[in-house]
Amino acid sequence: MSAKPTARPAGAITDVAGLAVGHFTDTRRPTGCSVVLVPDGAIAGVDVRGAAPGTRETDLLAPGNLVERVHAVLLTGGSAFGLDAAGGVMRWLEQRGMGLPVGPVRVPLVPAAVLFDLMVGDPSVRPDAEAGYQACQAASSAAPAEGNVGAGAGALVGKVFGLSRAMKGGIGTASVRVGDVTVGALVACNALGDVVDPDTHRVLAGARADDGAPMDTRRALLAGQAPQGLLAGNHTTIGVVATDAVLDKPQAMRLAQVAHDGLARAINPVHTAYDGDTLFALATGRVPSHPGLLVLGAMAAEATARATVRAVLAARSLELSGQRWPAAHDTPVT
């Protein structure tokens, strides 16, 4: 039996200057939301890969559409109900004069994505506008908390063979620096599939075998083991990648697209019909030159993969209503 994996520091999305991250975690049940604030605004893009997404204000990020810059992105639990939290983020931004100038007012535009955590505890408890506002109030440029907080509070992973065999997911962050340019990621992982070490391919957290240790979902499926209890939209990994490089909207969208390569390295299976996997990209433009989109893409994929791994390594076990979902931190790894 090998040693338990640990959540080694890997940097944070707030290593990108000009960003702040805040979490709200609901103490009534495991759920919450997380906000990435960019007070000076950032060029934004998005890429939705999962077939069961829950999103808000994603169309405005398409190249060719009017809006160029946003001041916040929201990641939230609560399924589609959790999109209400974006209203609180809007209120917080409006109070500070941030948003798109439209005549005498500024309209804050808050792209958002949700994950499904309604099966964990009382489903009537989900993030609302006040939760979004409180996440903004808590925002800091310090490295954000990881694991069972914010949008990752109720996250589970490895649900292909039923919820009872799942393990605890969470939220994680990481960053990569090349020259003067930094790319960071914040990922809330509630995946249907397993989370694996991208370098060793060892399963870190996912569907569990009879002895409680993570099994290998990919191998089990290929061996003919049938999935059980699958519900559309009952999963999903969402996140934000950010850089201080100068990008336009098409380039920001491309960065979000390539960042999904990081999810593919760290989650198996990924982008399924039961997940709503969505990644946003933000570019603050504080560093005037960068090493090119090829290198930036490699950095984004790496940061996303590392943040996904940290989401489960920083998580802690959850026990609720007689059900226990262990975490990678305290589960034997063979």
Coordinates of C-alpha atoms in Angstrom, one line a residue:
M1 CA 0.0 0.0 0.0
S2 CA 1.4 3.4 -1.0
A3 CA 1.4 6.5 1.1
K4 CA -1.7 8.7 1.0
P5 CA -1.6 11.5 -1.5
T6 CA -1.3 15.0 -0.1
A7 CA -2.4 18.4 -1.4
R8 CA 1.0 19.9 -2.1
P9 CA 0.9 23.7 -2.8
A10 CA 0.7 24.4 -6.5
G11 CA 0.1 28.1 -6.6
A12 CA -3.3 29.8 -7.0
I13 CA -5.4 31.6 -9.5
T14 CA -4.8 34.8 -7.4
D15 CA -1.2 34.6 -8.5
V16 CA -2.6 36.5 -11.5
A17 CA -2.4 40.1 -10.3
G18 CA -5.7 41.9 -10.2
L19 CA -7.9 39.0 -9.2
A20 CA -9.6 38.2 -6.0
V21 CA -11.5 35.0 -5.0
G22 CA -14.2 34.7 -2.4
H23 CA -16.2 31.7 -1.1
F24 CA -19.6 31.4 0.6
T25 CA -20.2 28.1 2.3
D26 CA -23.7 27.4 3.6
T27 CA -23.6 25.9 7.1
R28 CA -27.1 24.4 6.8
R29 CA -25.9 21.8 4.4
P30 CA -22.9 21.3 2.1
T31 CA -23.3 23.8 -0.7
G32 CA -22.0 27.2 -1.6
C33 CA -20.6 29.4 -4.3
S34 CA -17.3 31.0 -5.3
V35 CA -16.6 34.2 -7.1
V36 CA -13.6 35.4 -9.1
L37 CA -13.6 39.2 -9.0
V38 CA -11.7 41.4 -11.5
P39 CA -12.3 45.0 -10.3
D40 CA -10.5 46.5 -13.4
G41 CA -12.3 44.2 -15.8
A42 CA -11.0 41.4 -18.0
I43 CA -11.5 40.1 -21.5
A44 CA -13.5 36.9 -21.1
G45 CA -14.3 33.7 -23.0
V46 CA -16.0 30.4 -22.3
D47 CA -16.2 26.8 -23.5
V48 CA -19.0 24.4 -22.6
R49 CA -18.2 20.7 -23.2
G50 CA -20.6 18.8 -21.0
A51 CA -24.0 17.9 -22.4
A52 CA -25.9 18.9 -19.3
P53 CA -24.7 22.4 -18.5
G54 CA -26.3 25.1 -16.3
T55 CA -25.0 28.5 -17.2
R56 CA -25.8 32.2 -17.3
E57 CA -24.5 35.0 -19.6
T58 CA -22.3 32.7 -21.7
D59 CA -23.7 33.9 -25.1
L60 CA -22.3 37.4 -24.4
L61 CA -18.8 36.0 -24.3
A62 CA -19.0 34.8 -27.9
P63 CA -16.6 36.6 -30.3
G64 CA -18.5 39.2 -32.2
N65 CA -21.0 39.9 -29.5
L66 CA -21.0 43.3 -27.9
V67 CA -19.5 42.9 -24.4
E68 CA -15.7 42.8 -24.2
R69 CA -15.0 42.8 -20.5
V70 CA -16.5 41.4 -17.3
H71 CA -15.8 42.1 -13.7
A72 CA -16.7 38.8 -12.1
V73 CA -17.4 35.1 -12.8
L74 CA -19.5 32.9 -10.5
L75 CA -19.1 29.2 -9.8
T76 CA -22.0 27.8 -7.7
G77 CA -23.6 24.7 -6.3
G78 CA -27.4 24.3 -6.2
S79 CA -27.9 23.3 -9.8
A80 CA -30.0 25.8 -11.8
F81 CA -31.4 27.2 -8.6
G82 CA -27.9 28.4 -7.7
L83 CA -27.8 30.8 -10.6
D84 CA -29.7 33.1 -8.3
A85 CA -26.4 33.8 -6.6
A86 CA -25.3 35.9 -9.6
G87 CA -27.9 38.5 -8.6
G88 CA -26.0 39.1 -5.4
V89 CA -22.7 39.4 -7.3
M90 CA -24.4 42.0 -9.6
R91 CA -25.6 44.0 -6.5
W92 CA -22.1 44.0 -5.0
L93 CA -20.6 45.2 -8.3
E94 CA -23.3 47.8 -8.9
Q95 CA -22.7 49.3 -5.4
R96 CA -19.0 49.9 -6.5
G97 CA -19.8 51.3 -9.9
M98 CA -18.6 48.3 -11.9
G99 CA -20.4 47.1 -15.0
L100 CA -21.2 47.9 -18.6
P101 CA -22.1 51.6 -19.1
V102 CA -25.6 51.9 -20.5
G103 CA -26.9 55.5 -20.4
P104 CA -27.2 56.6 -16.8
V105 CA -26.5 53.2 -15.3
R106 CA -23.8 50.5 -15.2
V107 CA -25.1 47.0 -15.7
P108 CA -22.8 44.4 -14.1
L109 CA -22.6 41.2 -16.3
V110 CA -21.8 38.1 -14.3
P111 CA -21.2 34.9 -16.3
A112 CA -21.9 31.9 -14.1
A113 CA -22.0 28.1 -14.2
V114 CA -23.5 25.6 -11.7
L115 CA -22.8 22.1 -10.5
F116 CA -25.4 19.7 -9.1
D117 CA -25.1 19.0 -5.4
L118 CA -28.8 18.7 -4.5
M119 CA -28.5 15.0 -3.5
V120 CA -26.2 15.9 -0.6
G121 CA -28.4 17.1 2.3
D122 CA -31.6 19.2 2.1
P123 CA -32.1 20.1 -1.6
S124 CA -34.2 23.1 -0.6
V125 CA -31.0 24.8 0.7
R126 CA -29.1 26.3 -2.2
P127 CA -27.0 29.4 -2.9
D128 CA -29.1 32.6 -3.4
A129 CA -28.4 36.2 -4.1
E130 CA -27.3 36.8 -0.5
A131 CA -24.8 33.9 -0.9
G132 CA -23.3 35.6 -4.0
Y133 CA -23.1 38.9 -2.2
Q134 CA -21.3 37.3 0.8
A135 CA -18.8 35.5 -1.5
C136 CA -17.9 38.9 -2.9
Q137 CA -17.6 40.4 0.6
A138 CA -15.2 37.6 1.5
A139 CA -13.0 38.0 -1.7
S140 CA -9.3 38.4 -1.2
S141 CA -6.2 38.4 -3.4
A142 CA -4.7 35.8 -1.0
A143 CA -4.6 32.1 -2.1
P144 CA -8.2 30.9 -1.7
A145 CA -9.3 28.1 0.6
E146 CA -9.6 24.7 -1.1
G147 CA -11.6 21.5 -0.6
N148 CA -15.0 21.5 1.1
V149 CA -15.7 25.2 0.6
G150 CA -17.7 27.4 -1.8
A151 CA -18.8 25.8 -5.0
G152 CA -17.0 22.6 -3.9
A153 CA -18.7 22.2 -0.5
G154 CA -21.2 19.6 -1.8
A155 CA -19.2 18.2 -4.7
L156 CA -18.7 14.4 -5.1
V157 CA -16.8 12.4 -7.7
G158 CA -16.9 8.9 -9.1
K159 CA -20.6 8.4 -9.3
V160 CA -20.7 6.0 -12.3
F161 CA -21.7 3.1 -10.1
G162 CA -24.0 4.9 -7.8
L163 CA -23.9 7.7 -5.2
S164 CA -23.1 5.3 -2.4
R165 CA -19.7 4.4 -4.0
A166 CA -18.7 8.0 -4.7
M167 CA -16.0 10.0 -2.9
K168 CA -15.7 13.6 -1.8
G169 CA -14.9 16.2 -4.5
G170 CA -14.2 19.9 -3.8
I171 CA -12.6 23.0 -5.2
G172 CA -9.0 23.5 -6.0
T173 CA -6.6 26.1 -7.5
A174 CA -3.2 26.2 -9.1
S175 CA -1.0 28.4 -11.3
V176 CA 1.8 28.1 -13.8
R177 CA 4.3 30.8 -14.7
V178 CA 6.5 31.0 -17.9
G179 CA 8.7 34.1 -18.1
D180 CA 6.6 37.1 -17.0
V181 CA 3.3 35.5 -17.7
T182 CA 1.1 33.7 -15.2
V183 CA -1.9 31.4 -15.9
G184 CA -4.0 30.3 -12.9
A185 CA -7.1 28.1 -12.5
L186 CA -9.9 27.6 -10.0
V187 CA -11.8 24.3 -10.5
A188 CA -14.9 23.0 -8.6
C189 CA -14.9 19.2 -9.3
N190 CA -18.2 17.3 -9.1
A191 CA -17.3 14.9 -11.9
L192 CA -19.2 11.7 -12.8
G193 CA -15.8 10.1 -13.5
D194 CA -12.7 9.5 -11.4
V195 CA -10.0 12.0 -10.7
V196 CA -6.6 10.7 -11.7
D197 CA -3.0 11.8 -11.3
P198 CA -2.1 13.1 -14.8
D199 CA 1.5 11.9 -14.5
T200 CA 1.0 8.4 -13.0
H201 CA -2.6 7.8 -14.1
R202 CA -3.3 6.5 -10.6
V203 CA -6.9 7.0 -9.4
L204 CA -6.9 9.6 -6.6
A205 CA -10.6 9.8 -6.0
G206 CA -13.6 8.1 -7.7
A207 CA -15.9 5.1 -7.6
R208 CA -15.0 2.8 -4.8
A209 CA -14.5 -1.0 -4.8
D210 CA -15.9 -3.3 -2.1
D211 CA -12.8 -2.7 0.1
G212 CA -13.4 1.1 0.0
A213 CA -10.4 1.9 -2.1
P214 CA -10.8 3.7 -5.4
M215 CA -11.5 1.4 -8.3
D216 CA -10.6 2.3 -11.9
T217 CA -13.9 3.4 -13.6
R218 CA -12.4 3.4 -17.0
R219 CA -11.1 -0.2 -16.7
A220 CA -14.4 -1.3 -15.1
L221 CA -16.5 0.1 -17.9
L222 CA -14.3 -1.4 -20.6
A223 CA -14.5 -4.8 -18.8
G224 CA -18.3 -4.6 -19.1
Q225 CA -19.4 -3.4 -15.7
A226 CA -22.7 -1.5 -16.2
P227 CA -23.2 2.1 -14.9
Q228 CA -25.8 2.4 -12.2
G229 CA -28.2 5.2 -11.1
L230 CA -27.1 7.8 -13.7
L231 CA -29.0 11.0 -13.7
A232 CA -28.5 13.7 -16.3
G233 CA -26.9 16.8 -15.0
N234 CA -26.2 15.2 -11.6
H235 CA -22.5 15.9 -11.9
T236 CA -20.3 18.6 -13.6
T237 CA -16.9 20.2 -13.3
I238 CA -16.8 24.0 -13.6
G239 CA -13.9 26.4 -13.4
V240 CA -12.1 29.6 -14.4
V241 CA -8.7 30.0 -16.0
A242 CA -7.1 33.4 -15.9
T243 CA -4.0 35.1 -17.2
D244 CA -2.3 38.4 -17.1
A245 CA -1.5 38.2 -20.8
V246 CA -3.1 40.5 -23.4
L247 CA -5.8 38.5 -25.3
D248 CA -8.8 39.5 -27.4
K249 CA -12.2 37.7 -27.2
P250 CA -11.4 35.0 -29.8
Q251 CA -8.1 34.2 -28.0
A252 CA -9.8 34.1 -24.6
M253 CA -12.4 31.6 -26.0
R254 CA -9.5 29.5 -27.4
L255 CA -7.8 29.6 -24.0
A256 CA -11.0 28.2 -22.4
Q257 CA -11.2 25.5 -25.1
V258 CA -7.6 24.4 -24.6
A259 CA -8.0 24.4 -20.8
H260 CA -10.4 21.5 -21.2
D261 CA -7.4 19.4 -22.1
G262 CA -6.5 19.7 -18.4
L263 CA -9.8 18.3 -17.4
A264 CA -9.3 15.4 -19.8
R265 CA -5.9 14.6 -18.2
A266 CA -7.3 14.7 -14.7
I267 CA -10.8 13.2 -15.1
N268 CA -11.8 9.9 -16.7
P269 CA -14.5 9.7 -18.1
V270 CA -15.0 13.5 -18.7
H271 CA -17.4 15.6 -20.8
T272 CA -20.1 13.0 -20.6
A273 CA -23.8 13.3 -21.4
Y274 CA -24.3 13.5 -17.6
D275 CA -21.8 16.3 -16.9
G276 CA -22.1 20.1 -17.7
D277 CA -18.4 20.7 -17.8
T278 CA -17.8 24.5 -18.4
L279 CA -14.6 26.6 -18.2
F280 CA -14.4 30.4 -18.4
A281 CA -11.2 32.3 -19.3
L282 CA -10.2 35.7 -18.1
A283 CA -7.4 37.9 -19.5
T284 CA -6.4 41.0 -17.4
G285 CA -3.8 42.3 -20.0
R286 CA -1.4 43.5 -17.3
V287 CA 1.6 41.9 -19.0
P288 CA 2.0 43.4 -22.5
S289 CA 3.7 40.4 -24.2
H290 CA 3.3 36.7 -23.9
P291 CA 5.0 33.5 -25.3
G292 CA 2.2 32.8 -27.8
L293 CA -1.1 31.0 -27.7
L294 CA 0.5 27.6 -28.0
V295 CA 2.5 28.1 -24.8
L296 CA -0.4 29.8 -23.1
G297 CA -2.7 26.9 -24.0
A298 CA -0.2 24.5 -22.5
M299 CA -0.1 26.6 -19.3
A300 CA -3.9 26.7 -19.1
A301 CA -4.3 23.0 -19.5
E302 CA -1.6 22.3 -16.9
A303 CA -3.0 24.7 -14.4
T304 CA -6.5 23.3 -14.9
A305 CA -5.3 19.7 -14.4
R306 CA -3.4 20.6 -11.2
A307 CA -6.3 22.6 -9.8
T308 CA -8.6 19.6 -10.5
V309 CA -6.2 17.3 -8.6
R310 CA -6.0 19.7 -5.7
A311 CA -9.8 19.8 -5.5
V312 CA -9.9 16.2 -4.4
L313 CA -6.6 16.1 -2.5
A314 CA -7.7 19.1 -0.4
A315 CA -11.2 17.7 0.2
R316 CA -12.2 16.0 3.5
S317 CA -14.7 13.2 4.1
L318 CA -18.3 14.0 4.5
E319 CA -20.8 12.2 6.7
L320 CA -24.5 13.0 6.3
S321 CA -27.7 11.2 7.2
G322 CA -26.0 7.9 7.6
Q323 CA -24.0 8.2 4.4
R324 CA -20.3 8.7 4.4
W325 CA -18.3 9.9 1.4
P326 CA -14.5 9.4 2.1
A327 CA -11.9 11.7 0.6
A328 CA -8.6 11.0 -1.0
H329 CA -6.9 12.3 2.1
D330 CA -8.1 9.4 4.3
T331 CA -8.7 6.6 1.9
P332 CA -6.1 3.8 1.3
V333 CA -4.5 4.0 -2.1
T334 CA -3.0 0.8 -3.6

